[in-house]
CSV table of C-alpha atoms in Angstrom, one decimal:
chain,number,residue,atom,x,y,z
A,45,GLN,CA,17.7,-8.6,-10.7
A,46,LEU,CA,15.9,-5.4,-10.7
A,47,ASP,CA,17.0,-3.7,-14.4
A,48,GLY,CA,14.4,-1.6,-16.0
A,49,VAL,CA,13.3,-4.3,-18.3
A,50,THR,CA,12.0,-6.5,-15.2
A,51,ILE,CA,10.6,-3.0,-13.4
A,52,ILE,CA,8.7,-2.8,-16.3
A,53,SER,CA,7.4,-6.3,-16.6
A,54,GLN,CA,6.1,-6.5,-13.0
A,55,SER,CA,4.5,-3.4,-13.6
A,56,VAL,CA,2.0,-4.3,-16.6
A,57,LEU,CA,1.0,-8.2,-15.0
A,58,GLU,CA,1.0,-6.6,-11.4
A,59,GLU,CA,-2.6,-5.0,-13.5
A,60,ILE,CA,-3.1,-8.9,-12.9
A,61,ASP,CA,-4.1,-9.9,-9.4
A,62,ASN,CA,-4.2,-13.8,-9.7
A,63,ALA,CA,-1.0,-15.1,-9.4
A,64,SER,CA,-1.8,-18.3,-11.5
A,65,VAL,CA,-2.9,-16.4,-14.1
A,66,ARG,CA,-0.4,-13.7,-13.8
A,67,ASP,CA,2.7,-16.5,-14.3
A,68,SER,CA,0.3,-17.8,-17.3
A,69,VAL,CA,0.6,-14.8,-19.4
A,70,GLY,CA,4.2,-14.1,-18.1
A,71,LEU,CA,5.3,-17.3,-20.0
A,72,LEU,CA,3.5,-15.3,-22.9
A,73,LEU,CA,6.8,-13.1,-23.0
A,74,THR,CA,9.1,-16.1,-23.5
A,75,LYS,CA,8.5,-16.5,-26.8
A,76,PRO,CA,8.5,-14.0,-30.1
A,77,LYS,CA,4.8,-12.6,-31.0
A,78,ASN,CA,4.7,-14.1,-34.2
A,79,GLN,CA,5.6,-17.3,-32.2
A,80,LEU,CA,2.6,-17.1,-30.2
A,81,PRO,CA,-0.8,-18.5,-30.2
A,82,HIS,CA,-3.5,-16.9,-31.9
A,83,ALA,CA,-6.8,-17.7,-29.9
A,84,TYR,CA,-6.8,-17.5,-26.1
A,85,LEU,CA,-9.5,-19.0,-23.7
A,86,LEU,CA,-10.1,-16.7,-20.8
A,87,ILE,CA,-12.5,-19.4,-18.0
A,88,GLY,CA,-13.5,-18.5,-15.1
A,89,PRO,CA,-16.5,-17.5,-12.7
A,90,LYS,CA,-17.5,-13.7,-13.2
A,91,GLY,CA,-15.7,-10.9,-11.6
A,92,THR,CA,-12.1,-13.0,-11.2
A,93,GLY,CA,-10.6,-10.5,-13.9
A,94,LYS,CA,-10.7,-12.0,-16.8
A,95,THR,CA,-11.4,-8.2,-18.5
A,96,THR,CA,-8.3,-7.0,-17.3
A,97,THR,CA,-6.1,-9.9,-18.4
A,98,ALA,CA,-7.6,-10.2,-21.4
A,99,ARG,CA,-6.2,-6.4,-22.0
A,100,VAL,CA,-2.7,-7.3,-20.7
A,101,ILE,CA,-2.8,-9.5,-23.3
A,102,ALA,CA,-3.9,-7.2,-25.8
A,103,LYS,CA,-1.3,-4.6,-25.1
A,104,LEU,CA,1.5,-7.6,-25.3
A,105,PHE,CA,0.9,-7.4,-29.2
A,106,ASN,CA,0.6,-3.9,-29.9
A,107,CYS,CA,2.3,-2.0,-27.2
A,108,GLU,CA,4.2,0.8,-29.5
A,109,LYS,CA,7.3,0.9,-26.5
A,110,PRO,CA,7.7,-2.7,-25.5
A,111,ALA,CA,10.5,-3.8,-23.4
A,112,LYS,CA,13.5,-5.4,-24.3
A,113,SER,CA,11.5,-8.5,-22.9
A,114,GLY,CA,8.4,-8.3,-24.6
A,115,ALA,CA,6.5,-6.5,-22.1
A,116,PRO,CA,4.3,-3.9,-22.6
A,117,CYS,CA,5.3,-0.4,-21.3
A,118,GLY,CA,2.0,0.5,-19.5
A,119,GLU,CA,2.6,4.0,-20.9
A,120,CYS,CA,2.3,4.4,-24.4
A,121,GLU,CA,-0.8,5.8,-26.1
A,122,SER,CA,-1.9,2.2,-27.9
A,123,CYS,CA,-1.4,1.1,-23.7
A,124,LYS,CA,-3.4,3.2,-22.8
A,125,SER,CA,-5.8,3.8,-24.3
A,126,ILE,CA,-6.4,-0.2,-24.5
A,127,ALA,CA,-6.7,0.4,-20.2
A,128,GLU,CA,-9.8,2.6,-21.3
A,129,GLY,CA,-11.1,0.2,-23.6
A,130,ASN,CA,-10.9,2.7,-27.2
A,131,HIS,CA,-8.3,0.8,-29.5
A,132,LEU,CA,-9.0,1.3,-32.8
A,133,ASP,CA,-7.1,-2.2,-33.1
A,134,VAL,CA,-8.7,-3.8,-30.1
A,135,MET,CA,-13.0,-4.7,-30.1
A,136,GLU,CA,-14.2,-5.7,-27.2
A,137,ILE,CA,-17.9,-7.3,-27.8
A,138,ASP,CA,-20.2,-9.2,-25.6
A,139,ALA,CA,-21.5,-12.2,-27.7
A,140,ALA,CA,-24.6,-12.2,-24.7
A,141,SER,CA,-25.8,-8.7,-27.4
A,142,ASN,CA,-24.2,-10.2,-30.2
A,143,THR,CA,-25.0,-14.0,-30.3
A,144,GLY,CA,-25.8,-14.7,-34.4
A,145,VAL,CA,-24.4,-15.8,-37.4
A,146,ASP,CA,-24.2,-12.6,-39.2
A,147,ASN,CA,-22.3,-10.7,-36.1
A,148,ILE,CA,-19.9,-12.8,-36.8
A,149,ARG,CA,-19.6,-13.3,-40.4
A,150,ASP,CA,-19.4,-9.3,-39.6
A,151,LEU,CA,-16.2,-9.7,-37.3
A,152,ARG,CA,-14.7,-12.2,-40.5
A,153,ASP,CA,-15.3,-9.1,-42.8
A,154,GLY,CA,-13.3,-6.8,-40.8
A,155,ILE,CA,-10.5,-8.6,-39.3
A,156,ALA,CA,-9.7,-9.4,-42.7
A,157,LEU,CA,-8.6,-5.9,-42.9
A,158,SER,CA,-5.4,-5.1,-42.3
A,159,PRO,CA,-4.8,-2.9,-38.5
A,160,ALA,CA,-5.5,0.8,-38.7
A,161,ARG,CA,-3.1,1.6,-35.5
A,162,GLY,CA,-1.0,-0.8,-34.5
A,163,LYS,CA,1.0,-4.8,-36.0
A,164,TRP,CA,-2.3,-7.1,-34.8
A,165,LYS,CA,-5.6,-6.8,-34.8
A,166,ILE,CA,-7.3,-8.3,-31.5
A,167,TYR,CA,-11.1,-9.6,-31.2
A,168,ILE,CA,-12.2,-9.5,-27.2
A,169,ILE,CA,-15.0,-11.6,-27.3
A,170,ASP,CA,-16.8,-11.7,-22.9
A,171,GLU,CA,-19.2,-14.1,-22.6
A,172,VAL,CA,-18.7,-16.4,-25.7
A,173,HIS,CA,-20.9,-19.7,-24.6
A,174,MET,CA,-23.5,-17.6,-25.7
A,175,LEU,CA,-23.5,-17.5,-29.4
A,176,SER,CA,-25.5,-19.3,-31.0
A,177,THR,CA,-24.3,-22.7,-33.4
A,178,GLY,CA,-24.5,-21.0,-36.3
A,179,ALA,CA,-22.5,-18.5,-35.1
A,180,PHE,CA,-19.5,-20.8,-33.8
A,181,ASN,CA,-19.0,-22.8,-36.5
A,182,ALA,CA,-18.5,-19.4,-38.4
A,183,LEU,CA,-16.0,-18.4,-35.6
A,184,LEU,CA,-14.2,-21.8,-35.8
A,185,LYS,CA,-13.4,-21.4,-39.7
A,186,THR,CA,-11.3,-17.9,-38.3
A,187,LEU,CA,-10.2,-19.7,-35.6
A,188,GLU,CA,-8.7,-22.0,-38.4
A,189,GLU,CA,-7.2,-19.8,-41.3
A,190,PRO,CA,-6.7,-16.6,-39.4
A,191,PRO,CA,-5.5,-13.4,-40.6
A,192,LEU,CA,-1.3,-13.2,-39.8
A,193,HIS,CA,-2.4,-10.0,-37.9
A,194,ALA,CA,-5.2,-11.8,-35.8
A,195,ILE,CA,-4.9,-12.4,-32.2
A,196,PHE,CA,-8.7,-14.0,-30.7
A,197,ILE,CA,-8.9,-13.7,-26.9
A,198,LEU,CA,-12.9,-15.4,-25.8
A,199,ALA,CA,-13.8,-15.7,-22.0
A,200,THR,CA,-16.5,-17.4,-20.7
A,201,THR,CA,-18.0,-17.7,-17.4
A,202,ASP,CA,-19.6,-21.5,-18.8
A,203,PRO,CA,-17.2,-23.3,-20.9
A,204,GLN,CA,-19.0,-26.6,-20.9
A,205,LYS,CA,-21.3,-24.6,-23.5
A,206,ILE,CA,-18.9,-24.0,-26.2
A,207,PRO,CA,-17.6,-26.6,-28.6
A,208,ALA,CA,-15.1,-28.2,-28.0
A,209,THR,CA,-13.8,-27.5,-32.0
A,210,VAL,CA,-13.7,-24.9,-30.3
A,211,VAL,CA,-11.6,-24.7,-27.4
A,212,SER,CA,-9.2,-27.2,-28.7
A,213,ARG,CA,-7.9,-24.0,-31.3
A,214,CYS,CA,-7.6,-21.9,-27.9
A,215,GLN,CA,-5.0,-20.8,-25.6
A,216,LEU,CA,-7.0,-21.9,-21.8
A,217,ILE,CA,-6.4,-20.1,-19.1
A,218,SER,CA,-8.1,-20.8,-16.2
A,219,PHE,CA,-9.2,-18.3,-13.3
A,220,GLY,CA,-10.6,-19.8,-10.4
A,221,LYS,CA,-12.3,-18.0,-7.3
A,222,ALA,CA,-9.2,-15.9,-6.3
A,223,ASN,CA,-7.8,-16.7,-2.3
A,224,THR,CA,-7.4,-14.0,0.2
A,225,GLU,CA,-3.6,-13.3,-0.9
A,226,ASP,CA,-4.8,-13.0,-4.1
A,227,LEU,CA,-7.6,-10.4,-3.3
A,228,LEU,CA,-5.6,-8.5,-0.7
A,229,HIS,CA,-2.7,-8.0,-3.2
A,230,ALA,CA,-5.5,-6.5,-5.7
A,231,MET,CA,-6.4,-3.4,-3.1
A,232,LYS,CA,-3.1,-2.9,-1.5
A,233,ARG,CA,-1.9,-2.0,-5.0
A,234,ILE,CA,-5.7,0.7,-5.1
A,235,VAL,CA,-5.1,1.8,-1.3
A,236,LYS,CA,-1.5,2.5,-1.9
A,237,THR,CA,-2.6,4.4,-5.7
A,238,GLU,CA,-5.7,6.0,-3.6
A,239,LYS,CA,-3.1,7.2,-0.9
A,240,MET,CA,-5.8,5.4,1.5
A,241,THR,CA,-5.8,4.7,5.6
A,242,ILE,CA,-6.7,1.1,6.1
A,243,ASP,CA,-6.5,-0.9,8.5
A,244,GLU,CA,-4.8,-4.1,7.2
A,245,ASP,CA,-7.1,-6.9,8.9
A,246,ALA,CA,-10.2,-4.3,8.2
A,247,LEU,CA,-8.9,-5.0,4.0
A,248,THR,CA,-8.9,-8.3,5.3
A,249,LEU,CA,-12.6,-9.0,6.4
A,250,ILE,CA,-13.0,-6.9,2.7
A,251,ALA,CA,-11.4,-9.8,1.3
A,252,GLN,CA,-13.1,-13.0,3.4
A,253,TYR,CA,-16.4,-10.3,2.3
A,254,ALA,CA,-16.2,-10.9,-1.6
A,255,ASP,CA,-16.1,-14.8,-1.5
A,256,GLY,CA,-13.9,-14.8,-4.0
A,257,SER,CA,-14.4,-11.9,-6.8
A,258,PHE,CA,-11.9,-9.7,-7.6
A,259,ARG,CA,-14.8,-6.7,-8.5
A,260,ASP,CA,-17.3,-7.3,-6.0
A,261,ALA,CA,-13.5,-7.0,-3.1
A,262,VAL,CA,-12.8,-3.6,-5.3
A,263,LYS,CA,-16.6,-2.4,-5.0
A,264,ASN,CA,-16.8,-2.9,-1.1
A,265,LEU,CA,-13.0,-1.3,-0.8
A,266,GLU,CA,-15.0,1.6,-3.0
A,267,GLN,CA,-17.7,2.5,-0.4
A,268,VAL,CA,-15.5,2.0,2.4
A,269,SER,CA,-13.3,4.3,1.4
A,270,PHE,CA,-16.0,7.6,1.4
A,271,GLN,CA,-14.8,6.8,5.9
A,272,ASN,CA,-13.3,10.3,7.2
A,273,GLY,CA,-9.8,8.9,8.4
A,274,LYS,CA,-8.6,5.3,8.5
A,275,VAL,CA,-10.8,2.1,7.8
A,276,THR,CA,-10.9,0.3,10.6
A,277,VAL,CA,-13.1,-3.3,11.0
A,278,GLY,CA,-16.9,-1.2,12.2
A,279,ASN,CA,-16.4,0.8,9.5
A,280,VAL,CA,-16.3,-2.1,6.9
A,281,GLN,CA,-18.8,-4.3,9.5
A,282,LYS,CA,-20.8,-1.3,9.6
A,283,THR,CA,-20.6,-0.2,5.9
A,284,LEU,CA,-21.1,-3.6,4.9
A,285,ALA,CA,-23.6,-4.5,7.3
A,286,ILE,CA,-21.5,-7.6,8.2
A,287,SER,CA,-22.7,-9.2,11.5
A,288,GLY,CA,-20.2,-9.6,14.2
A,289,ASP,CA,-19.5,-12.8,15.4
A,290,THR,CA,-21.3,-13.0,18.8
A,291,ARG,CA,-24.4,-12.5,16.5
A,292,ARG,CA,-23.4,-15.7,14.2
A,293,ASP,CA,-22.6,-17.6,16.7
A,294,ASP,CA,-25.5,-17.1,19.1
A,295,PHE,CA,-27.6,-17.9,15.6
A,296,LEU,CA,-25.5,-21.5,14.8
A,297,SER,CA,-25.8,-22.5,18.8
A,298,HIS,CA,-29.5,-21.8,18.5
A,299,LEU,CA,-29.7,-23.5,15.4
A,300,LEU,CA,-28.2,-26.7,16.2
A,301,SER,CA,-30.3,-26.9,20.0
A,302,ARG,CA,-32.8,-27.0,17.0
A,303,ASN,CA,-35.0,-23.6,18.3
A,304,ALA,CA,-36.5,-22.5,15.2
A,305,SER,CA,-38.7,-20.0,17.1
A,306,THR,CA,-35.5,-18.3,18.4
A,307,THR,CA,-33.8,-19.3,15.3
A,308,LEU,CA,-35.7,-17.2,13.3
A,309,THR,CA,-36.1,-14.7,15.3
A,310,ASP,CA,-32.3,-14.0,15.3
A,311,ILE,CA,-32.7,-13.8,11.2
A,312,GLN,CA,-35.6,-10.7,11.6
A,313,THR,CA,-33.1,-9.3,13.9
A,314,LEU,CA,-30.8,-9.4,11.3
A,315,VAL,CA,-33.2,-8.3,8.3
A,316,ARG,CA,-34.0,-5.6,10.8
A,317,GLU,CA,-30.4,-4.6,11.2
A,318,GLY,CA,-30.1,-4.0,7.3
A,319,THR,CA,-27.1,-7.4,7.5
A,320,ASP,CA,-26.7,-9.1,4.2
A,321,VAL,CA,-28.1,-12.3,4.7
A,322,LYS,CA,-25.3,-13.8,1.8
A,323,SER,CA,-22.6,-12.4,3.7
A,324,PHE,CA,-24.0,-13.9,7.4
A,325,LEU,CA,-24.6,-17.2,5.5
A,326,ILE,CA,-21.3,-17.7,4.3
A,327,ASP,CA,-20.1,-16.7,7.2
A,328,CYS,CA,-22.0,-19.6,9.5
A,329,LEU,CA,-21.1,-22.3,6.5
A,330,LYS,CA,-17.2,-21.3,7.0
A,331,GLU,CA,-18.1,-21.8,10.9
A,332,LEU,CA,-19.4,-25.1,10.7
A,333,GLU,CA,-16.5,-25.9,8.1
A,334,GLN,CA,-14.3,-25.9,10.9
A,335,GLN,CA,-16.5,-27.5,13.3
A,336,LEU,CA,-17.0,-30.3,10.4
A,337,VAL,CA,-13.0,-30.5,10.2
A,338,LEU,CA,-12.2,-31.4,13.9
A,339,GLN,CA,-16.2,-33.3,15.0
A,340,LYS,CA,-17.2,-35.1,11.6
A,341,THR,CA,-20.9,-35.6,12.8
A,342,THR,CA,-23.0,-36.5,10.8
A,343,GLU,CA,-25.8,-33.9,12.2
A,344,LEU,CA,-23.0,-31.4,10.8
A,345,ARG,CA,-22.6,-32.6,7.1
A,346,GLY,CA,-26.7,-33.0,7.5
A,347,LEU,CA,-26.9,-28.9,8.8
A,348,ILE,CA,-24.4,-28.1,6.0
A,349,LYS,CA,-25.6,-29.3,3.3
A,350,ILE,CA,-29.2,-27.9,4.1
A,351,LEU,CA,-27.7,-24.4,4.5
A,352,MET,CA,-25.4,-24.5,0.8
A,353,GLN,CA,-29.3,-25.4,-0.6
A,354,ALA,CA,-30.3,-22.1,1.0
A,355,TYR,CA,-27.4,-20.2,-0.3
A,356,ALA,CA,-27.6,-21.9,-3.9
A,357,GLU,CA,-31.9,-20.3,-3.7
A,358,LEU,CA,-30.9,-17.0,-2.6
A,359,ARG,CA,-30.6,-15.1,-6.4
A,360,THR,CA,-33.7,-16.4,-6.9
A,361,SER,CA,-36.0,-15.5,-4.3
A,362,PRO,CA,-38.4,-12.8,-4.4
A,363,ILE,CA,-37.5,-11.9,-0.2
A,364,PRO,CA,-33.5,-12.6,0.6
A,365,GLU,CA,-34.1,-13.9,4.0
A,366,LEU,CA,-36.6,-17.3,3.0
A,367,PRO,CA,-34.0,-19.5,1.4
A,368,LEU,CA,-32.8,-19.5,5.6
A,369,GLU,CA,-35.7,-19.1,7.2
A,370,LEU,CA,-36.7,-22.1,5.2
A,371,ALA,CA,-33.7,-23.9,5.8
A,372,ILE,CA,-34.5,-23.6,9.4
A,373,VAL,CA,-37.4,-24.6,9.6
A,374,GLU,CA,-36.2,-28.2,7.5
A,375,TYR,CA,-33.3,-28.7,9.8
A,376,CYS,CA,-36.3,-27.7,13.1
A,377,GLY,CA,-38.1,-30.4,11.7
A,378,ASP,CA,-40.8,-28.3,11.4
A,379,THR,CA,-41.2,-27.5,15.0
A,380,VAL,CA,-42.0,-24.3,17.3
A,381,ALA,CA,-42.2,-23.6,20.4
A,382,PRO,CA,-45.5,-25.5,21.5
A,383,THR,CA,-47.0,-22.0,23.4
A,384,VAL,CA,-47.4,-20.3,20.1
A,385,SER,CA,-49.5,-21.1,16.6
A,386,SER,CA,-47.7,-22.8,13.2
A,387,HIS,CA,-47.7,-19.6,11.5
A,388,GLU,CA,-47.5,-16.0,12.6
A,389,PRO,CA,-44.6,-17.4,14.7
A,390,LEU,CA,-42.5,-18.3,11.2
A,391,GLY,CA,-43.1,-15.6,10.0
A,392,LEU,CA,-42.0,-16.9,6.4
A,393,ILE,CA,-46.1,-15.7,5.6
A,394,SER,CA,-48.0,-12.4,6.9
A,395,ILE,CA,-50.0,-9.6,5.1
A,396,GLU,CA,-46.8,-7.5,5.1
A,397,LYS,CA,-45.0,-9.9,3.4
A,398,LEU,CA,-47.8,-10.2,1.1
A,399,THR,CA,-48.5,-7.0,0.3
A,400,GLU,CA,-44.8,-6.2,-0.1
A,401,HIS,CA,-44.3,-9.1,-2.7
A,402,TRP,CA,-47.5,-9.1,-4.9
A,403,LYS,CA,-45.9,-8.6,-7.7
A,404,ASP,CA,-43.5,-11.6,-7.5
A,405,ILE,CA,-46.4,-13.7,-7.1
A,406,ILE,CA,-48.6,-12.4,-9.6
A,407,ASP,CA,-44.7,-12.8,-11.5
A,408,GLU,CA,-45.2,-16.6,-10.7
A,409,MET,CA,-48.2,-16.9,-11.5
A,410,LYS,CA,-47.9,-16.2,-15.9
A,411,PRO,CA,-46.7,-19.9,-16.3
A,412,PHE,CA,-49.9,-21.5,-14.7
A,413,ASN,CA,-51.6,-18.6,-16.8
A,414,HIS,CA,-51.1,-14.7,-18.3
A,415,SER,CA,-55.5,-14.5,-18.2
A,416,ILE,CA,-55.0,-15.1,-14.6
A,417,ALA,CA,-52.2,-13.6,-13.4
A,418,GLY,CA,-53.8,-10.6,-15.1
A,419,VAL,CA,-56.6,-10.6,-13.1
A,420,MET,CA,-54.8,-10.1,-10.1
A,421,ARG,CA,-52.9,-7.2,-10.9
A,422,SER,CA,-56.6,-5.8,-9.8
A,423,THR,CA,-56.6,-8.0,-7.2
A,424,ARG,CA,-54.7,-7.1,-3.7
A,425,PRO,CA,-53.8,-9.6,-0.5
A,426,LYS,CA,-56.2,-8.8,2.7
A,427,THR,CA,-55.2,-11.3,5.3
A,428,VAL,CA,-53.9,-14.2,6.7
A,429,LYS,CA,-55.3,-15.9,9.5
A,430,ASP,CA,-54.6,-19.5,10.7
A,431,ASP,CA,-53.5,-21.0,7.3
A,432,ILE,CA,-56.2,-18.9,5.1
A,433,VAL,CA,-55.6,-15.8,2.7
A,434,THR,CA,-57.8,-13.8,1.6
A,435,ILE,CA,-57.4,-12.7,-1.7
A,436,GLU,CA,-60.2,-9.1,-2.2
A,437,ALA,CA,-61.3,-8.6,-6.1
A,438,PHE,CA,-62.5,-5.4,-6.9
A,439,TYR,CA,-65.1,-6.7,-9.6
A,440,PRO,CA,-67.4,-9.8,-9.5
A,441,PHE,CA,-65.9,-11.9,-13.0
A,442,HIS,CA,-62.5,-11.6,-11.3
A,443,GLN,CA,-63.8,-12.6,-7.9
A,444,GLU,CA,-66.0,-15.8,-9.8
A,445,LYS,CA,-62.7,-16.7,-12.5
A,446,LEU,CA,-60.6,-16.4,-9.0
A,447,SER,CA,-62.2,-18.5,-6.9
A,448,GLU,CA,-62.5,-21.4,-9.7
A,449,THR,CA,-60.4,-24.5,-8.1
A,450,LYS,CA,-57.9,-24.8,-9.6
A,451,THR,CA,-57.2,-21.4,-9.8
A,452,ARG,CA,-57.2,-21.3,-5.9
A,453,ASP,CA,-54.6,-24.4,-5.9
A,454,ALA,CA,-52.3,-22.5,-8.1
A,455,ILE,CA,-51.6,-19.8,-6.2
A,456,ALA,CA,-51.7,-21.8,-3.0
A,457,LEU,CA,-49.5,-23.5,-4.5
A,458,VAL,CA,-47.4,-20.2,-5.8
A,459,LEU,CA,-46.7,-19.5,-2.4
A,460,LYS,CA,-46.2,-22.7,-0.9
A,461,LYS,CA,-43.0,-22.2,-3.4
A,462,LEU,CA,-42.3,-18.8,-2.5
A,463,PHE,CA,-43.3,-19.0,1.5
A,464,GLY,CA,-42.2,-22.3,2.5
A,465,GLU,CA,-46.5,-22.5,4.0
A,466,LYS,CA,-49.2,-25.1,2.9
A,467,VAL,CA,-52.3,-22.2,2.5
A,468,LYS,CA,-56.0,-22.0,1.4
A,469,VAL,CA,-57.1,-19.6,-0.7
A,470,GLU,CA,-60.0,-17.2,-0.5
A,471,VAL,CA,-61.2,-14.8,-2.9
A,472,VAL,CA,-63.9,-12.2,-1.4
A,473,LEU,CA,-65.6,-9.0,-3.6
A,474,GLY,CA,-64.6,-6.0,-1.6
A,475,LYS,CA,-64.9,-2.2,-2.5
A,476,LYS,CA,-61.8,0.6,-3.5
């Protein structure tokens, strides 16, 4: 039925791109506001729409001109100020920087006061799992006996860290990773508003590249929007540094043949061309998953596990391509073509990479010994030859301290952790 109520309700709920979450929030319209829960817990990964949903719920309570169904209008001053994050009665708090019990006590004191503008006082607490134990206890007391005008909307990426007593007093709304259809829904809304011209295939590619994150999809759509004229698949691939199917297929063919040298060369080529390693690895895993469904081989299972481990290590690696290179070496059995030496062709450790990431190496030394890390700030890598990394110090006492066996062993251990190669370390005295 296309009456005014339905259209208004739909227009506001359309701000929520996750279909299942949109349905859950829609159910809140079926009851009077004074019969709705006073606390909500939004659970899901980053970028899946939790903040947007929290604001829609806030609009539901404080809209000045709601439809007959109770749906917020989205156009009144209250709805607009909530959308912009500056409504007097809707407080957005980052728990990561307000973790203490005093912060929650201040919140409790403030929430006891009547709303300044609307009918409800609403607290949106993001990353709520970051609260301290004392803060959670203080929050629990407020959740147990909230003022009649108080609404809490808690959001988290890590629900396991939230006490069960808090969870039990909240209406749960779960956000999984967005599927392609949800992401397309979000982007098409933006495309229409911004009057962009973009191919359907290009939108689909952006959705696939976003890895289930609305935030990443919108950010990438914004990047490609600067193109002149119609945005095509080619524009998206170039702008977001996405590799083509041919690159992926060649890489997987070389990898499955256990040709380490050629496969590592493939990676170095991709890096030189500016291809995003994370998206390339996701693309490879998707292709291998399809092959696994058809073939169900032990070899494919083993390779997928190794590549998934590499993907998990991407976030903490100082060198983006290093986890993938290590996975290649592991899968290929640490073997390379017999006509070359066992270190330089792997490309995992070189004087160029040592120089580029010397600060990262020093940072990794801090847990071992802060003073050693301090000394290393006055040094530089000099050479990499065979299995020996030579470090150049410029003061005799620095050379002496770094030349101690346990120190050289610790540096070698850090180098193996970061670059995947077992080396020996020597320290020489140089001139500035």
